[in-house]
């Protein structure tokens, strides 16, 4: 795990009743020119509500069929990475079989509004959020 320099909690919403399979990150002005070290996704076994809005977390079933695509400028550098590869926290209530070290993002400057989460099929639950922790430096 890298030394914690800066951290920001981020969330991506699945609106109520949505049948979409692609959800874009919002504009994140604090992270616009930041060099990203790691991205961490949180599961409902770890957080009962998202840290930013207090919204309900996306279900583990939907996390298992979610993928992350990241852009830097106009370049698609990470394409359809399984989202649970970015989870490394074990919940004592429900041990997570996906636990490992976080992938090192290696100072990538991410174009957040072009980056997105995709699902292999529509989410089973709506009116929920994906919650992330972004480790970065300026």
PDB file of C-alpha atoms in Angstrom:
ATOM      1  CA  UNK A   1       0.000   0.000   0.000  1.00  0.00           C
ATOM      2  CA  UNK A   2       1.394   3.409  -0.909  1.00  0.00           C
ATOM      3  CA  UNK A   3       1.945   6.194   1.582  1.00  0.00           C
ATOM      4  CA  UNK A   4      -1.300   8.120   1.945  1.00  0.00           C
ATOM      5  CA  UNK A   5      -0.673  11.586   0.546  1.00  0.00           C
ATOM      6  CA  UNK A   6      -4.147  12.648  -0.520  1.00  0.00           C
ATOM      7  CA  UNK A   7      -7.496  10.874  -0.616  1.00  0.00           C
ATOM      8  CA  UNK A   8     -10.907  11.657  -2.049  1.00  0.00           C
ATOM      9  CA  UNK A   9     -14.147   9.706  -1.742  1.00  0.00           C
ATOM     10  CA  UNK A  10     -15.975   9.429  -5.074  1.00  0.00           C
ATOM     11  CA  UNK A  11     -19.277   7.887  -6.055  1.00  0.00           C
ATOM     12  CA  UNK A  12     -21.036   6.922  -9.279  1.00  0.00           C
ATOM     13  CA  UNK A  13     -24.815   6.641  -9.133  1.00  0.00           C
ATOM     14  CA  UNK A  14     -27.153   4.116 -10.720  1.00  0.00           C
ATOM     15  CA  UNK A  15     -30.362   6.193 -10.904  1.00  0.00           C
ATOM     16  CA  UNK A  16     -33.713   4.792  -9.833  1.00  0.00           C
ATOM     17  CA  UNK A  17     -35.262   2.614 -12.555  1.00  0.00           C
ATOM     18  CA  UNK A  18     -32.218   2.760 -14.844  1.00  0.00           C
ATOM     19  CA  UNK A  19     -31.703   0.006 -17.413  1.00  0.00           C
ATOM     20  CA  UNK A  20     -28.390   1.455 -18.646  1.00  0.00           C
ATOM     21  CA  UNK A  21     -25.229  -0.627 -18.550  1.00  0.00           C
ATOM     22  CA  UNK A  22     -22.753   2.274 -18.603  1.00  0.00           C
ATOM     23  CA  UNK A  23     -22.354   4.879 -15.855  1.00  0.00           C
ATOM     24  CA  UNK A  24     -19.894   7.759 -16.173  1.00  0.00           C
ATOM     25  CA  UNK A  25     -17.921   9.361 -13.373  1.00  0.00           C
ATOM     26  CA  UNK A  26     -19.051  12.875 -12.458  1.00  0.00           C
ATOM     27  CA  UNK A  27     -16.841  15.899 -12.945  1.00  0.00           C
ATOM     28  CA  UNK A  28     -14.243  15.735 -10.154  1.00  0.00           C
ATOM     29  CA  UNK A  29     -12.496  19.137 -10.094  1.00  0.00           C
ATOM     30  CA  UNK A  30     -10.241  18.237  -7.135  1.00  0.00           C
ATOM     31  CA  UNK A  31      -8.873  15.308  -9.158  1.00  0.00           C
ATOM     32  CA  UNK A  32      -8.710  17.043 -12.577  1.00  0.00           C
ATOM     33  CA  UNK A  33      -4.907  17.202 -12.784  1.00  0.00           C
ATOM     34  CA  UNK A  34      -4.074  14.833  -9.941  1.00  0.00           C
ATOM     35  CA  UNK A  35      -1.636  11.953 -10.403  1.00  0.00           C
ATOM     36  CA  UNK A  36      -3.647   8.920  -9.361  1.00  0.00           C
ATOM     37  CA  UNK A  37      -1.837   6.331  -7.262  1.00  0.00           C
ATOM     38  CA  UNK A  38      -4.635   3.836  -6.551  1.00  0.00           C
ATOM     39  CA  UNK A  39      -8.382   3.463  -6.859  1.00  0.00           C
ATOM     40  CA  UNK A  40     -10.296   1.415  -4.325  1.00  0.00           C
ATOM     41  CA  UNK A  41     -13.893   0.226  -4.691  1.00  0.00           C
ATOM     42  CA  UNK A  42     -15.950  -0.464  -1.586  1.00  0.00           C
ATOM     43  CA  UNK A  43     -18.379  -3.349  -1.229  1.00  0.00           C
ATOM     44  CA  UNK A  44     -21.635  -3.365   0.777  1.00  0.00           C
ATOM     45  CA  UNK A  45     -19.936  -5.750   3.211  1.00  0.00           C
ATOM     46  CA  UNK A  46     -17.469  -2.981   4.058  1.00  0.00           C
ATOM     47  CA  UNK A  47     -19.626   0.170   3.960  1.00  0.00           C
ATOM     48  CA  UNK A  48     -23.302   0.310   4.852  1.00  0.00           C
ATOM     49  CA  UNK A  49     -23.679   3.677   3.073  1.00  0.00           C
ATOM     50  CA  UNK A  50     -21.562   5.778   0.733  1.00  0.00           C
ATOM     51  CA  UNK A  51     -19.368   8.357   2.464  1.00  0.00           C
ATOM     52  CA  UNK A  52     -20.389  11.313   0.245  1.00  0.00           C
ATOM     53  CA  UNK A  53     -24.172  11.089   0.065  1.00  0.00           C
ATOM     54  CA  UNK A  54     -25.106   8.346   2.527  1.00  0.00           C
ATOM     55  CA  UNK A  55     -26.722   6.444  -0.346  1.00  0.00           C
ATOM     56  CA  UNK A  56     -27.211   2.683  -0.439  1.00  0.00           C
ATOM     57  CA  UNK A  57     -24.257   0.776  -1.862  1.00  0.00           C
ATOM     58  CA  UNK A  58     -24.419  -1.221  -5.095  1.00  0.00           C
ATOM     59  CA  UNK A  59     -25.002  -4.923  -4.438  1.00  0.00           C
ATOM     60  CA  UNK A  60     -22.201  -7.463  -4.543  1.00  0.00           C
ATOM     61  CA  UNK A  61     -24.040  -9.290  -7.343  1.00  0.00           C
ATOM     62  CA  UNK A  62     -23.844  -6.124  -9.473  1.00  0.00           C
ATOM     63  CA  UNK A  63     -20.212  -5.522  -8.462  1.00  0.00           C
ATOM     64  CA  UNK A  64     -19.347  -8.976  -9.793  1.00  0.00           C
ATOM     65  CA  UNK A  65     -20.533  -7.976 -13.270  1.00  0.00           C
ATOM     66  CA  UNK A  66     -19.013  -4.468 -13.249  1.00  0.00           C
ATOM     67  CA  UNK A  67     -15.966  -3.290 -15.173  1.00  0.00           C
ATOM     68  CA  UNK A  68     -13.856  -0.122 -15.076  1.00  0.00           C
ATOM     69  CA  UNK A  69     -12.670   1.859 -18.100  1.00  0.00           C
ATOM     70  CA  UNK A  70     -10.326   4.821 -17.576  1.00  0.00           C
ATOM     71  CA  UNK A  71      -9.251   7.518 -20.002  1.00  0.00           C
ATOM     72  CA  UNK A  72      -6.278   9.844 -19.833  1.00  0.00           C
ATOM     73  CA  UNK A  73      -6.951  12.676 -22.275  1.00  0.00           C
ATOM     74  CA  UNK A  74      -8.350  10.924 -25.345  1.00  0.00           C
ATOM     75  CA  UNK A  75      -6.480   7.681 -24.659  1.00  0.00           C
ATOM     76  CA  UNK A  76      -8.341   4.715 -23.242  1.00  0.00           C
ATOM     77  CA  UNK A  77      -5.630   3.263 -20.984  1.00  0.00           C
ATOM     78  CA  UNK A  78      -7.626   0.822 -18.851  1.00  0.00           C
ATOM     79  CA  UNK A  79     -10.430  -1.052 -20.601  1.00  0.00           C
ATOM     80  CA  UNK A  80     -12.989  -3.301 -18.890  1.00  0.00           C
ATOM     81  CA  UNK A  81     -10.889  -4.106 -15.823  1.00  0.00           C
ATOM     82  CA  UNK A  82     -13.024  -6.183 -13.421  1.00  0.00           C
ATOM     83  CA  UNK A  83     -14.127  -3.729 -10.750  1.00  0.00           C
ATOM     84  CA  UNK A  84     -13.521  -6.150  -7.878  1.00  0.00           C
ATOM     85  CA  UNK A  85      -9.814  -6.182  -8.798  1.00  0.00           C
ATOM     86  CA  UNK A  86      -9.805  -2.760  -7.106  1.00  0.00           C
ATOM     87  CA  UNK A  87     -11.021  -4.081  -3.741  1.00  0.00           C
ATOM     88  CA  UNK A  88      -8.634  -5.141  -0.998  1.00  0.00           C
ATOM     89  CA  UNK A  89     -10.649  -4.887   2.231  1.00  0.00           C
ATOM     90  CA  UNK A  90     -11.846  -7.925   4.164  1.00  0.00           C
ATOM     91  CA  UNK A  91     -15.101  -7.471   6.038  1.00  0.00           C
ATOM     92  CA  UNK A  92     -15.254  -9.478   9.234  1.00  0.00           C
ATOM     93  CA  UNK A  93     -18.979 -10.090   8.636  1.00  0.00           C
ATOM     94  CA  UNK A  94     -18.578 -11.398   5.089  1.00  0.00           C
ATOM     95  CA  UNK A  95     -15.013 -12.288   4.095  1.00  0.00           C
ATOM     96  CA  UNK A  96     -14.270 -11.166   0.550  1.00  0.00           C
ATOM     97  CA  UNK A  97     -12.679 -13.783  -1.724  1.00  0.00           C
ATOM     98  CA  UNK A  98     -11.443 -10.988  -4.015  1.00  0.00           C
ATOM     99  CA  UNK A  99      -8.971  -9.590  -1.496  1.00  0.00           C
ATOM    100  CA  UNK A 100      -5.577  -8.637  -2.860  1.00  0.00           C
ATOM    101  CA  UNK A 101      -3.282  -5.648  -3.216  1.00  0.00           C
ATOM    102  CA  UNK A 102      -4.609  -2.665  -5.107  1.00  0.00           C
ATOM    103  CA  UNK A 103      -3.343  -2.226  -8.663  1.00  0.00           C
ATOM    104  CA  UNK A 104      -0.823   0.604  -8.902  1.00  0.00           C
ATOM    105  CA  UNK A 105      -2.254   3.252 -11.243  1.00  0.00           C
ATOM    106  CA  UNK A 106       1.248   4.772 -11.607  1.00  0.00           C
ATOM    107  CA  UNK A 107       0.535   8.510 -11.581  1.00  0.00           C
ATOM    108  CA  UNK A 108      -2.082   8.415 -14.351  1.00  0.00           C
ATOM    109  CA  UNK A 109      -3.960  11.674 -14.873  1.00  0.00           C
ATOM    110  CA  UNK A 110      -7.527  10.501 -15.462  1.00  0.00           C
ATOM    111  CA  UNK A 111     -10.139  12.220 -17.615  1.00  0.00           C
ATOM    112  CA  UNK A 112     -12.953  11.474 -15.183  1.00  0.00           C
ATOM    113  CA  UNK A 113     -15.953  12.545 -17.296  1.00  0.00           C
ATOM    114  CA  UNK A 114     -14.831  10.193 -20.109  1.00  0.00           C
ATOM    115  CA  UNK A 115     -14.217   7.282 -17.714  1.00  0.00           C
ATOM    116  CA  UNK A 116     -16.994   4.901 -16.768  1.00  0.00           C
ATOM    117  CA  UNK A 117     -18.245   1.723 -15.136  1.00  0.00           C
ATOM    118  CA  UNK A 118     -19.948  -0.806 -17.389  1.00  0.00           C
ATOM    119  CA  UNK A 119     -22.040  -3.823 -16.484  1.00  0.00           C
ATOM    120  CA  UNK A 120     -22.460  -6.987 -18.538  1.00  0.00           C
ATOM    121  CA  UNK A 121     -26.252  -6.630 -18.087  1.00  0.00           C
ATOM    122  CA  UNK A 122     -28.535  -4.080 -16.433  1.00  0.00           C
ATOM    123  CA  UNK A 123     -28.099  -3.677 -12.688  1.00  0.00           C
ATOM    124  CA  UNK A 124     -30.381  -5.798 -10.528  1.00  0.00           C
ATOM    125  CA  UNK A 125     -30.839  -2.934  -8.065  1.00  0.00           C
ATOM    126  CA  UNK A 126     -31.182   0.760  -8.864  1.00  0.00           C
ATOM    127  CA  UNK A 127     -31.075   3.944  -6.780  1.00  0.00           C
ATOM    128  CA  UNK A 128     -27.676   2.843  -5.447  1.00  0.00           C
ATOM    129  CA  UNK A 129     -24.090   4.060  -5.816  1.00  0.00           C
ATOM    130  CA  UNK A 130     -20.636   2.683  -6.465  1.00  0.00           C
ATOM    131  CA  UNK A 131     -18.331   4.109  -3.787  1.00  0.00           C
ATOM    132  CA  UNK A 132     -14.611   4.602  -4.437  1.00  0.00           C
ATOM    133  CA  UNK A 133     -11.585   5.889  -2.630  1.00  0.00           C
ATOM    134  CA  UNK A 134      -9.033   7.652  -4.842  1.00  0.00           C
ATOM    135  CA  UNK A 135      -5.437   7.950  -3.603  1.00  0.00           C
ATOM    136  CA  UNK A 136      -3.522  10.691  -5.387  1.00  0.00           C
ATOM    137  CA  UNK A 137      -0.828  13.334  -5.354  1.00  0.00           C
ATOM    138  CA  UNK A 138      -0.533  16.711  -7.037  1.00  0.00           C
TER     139      UNK A 138
END
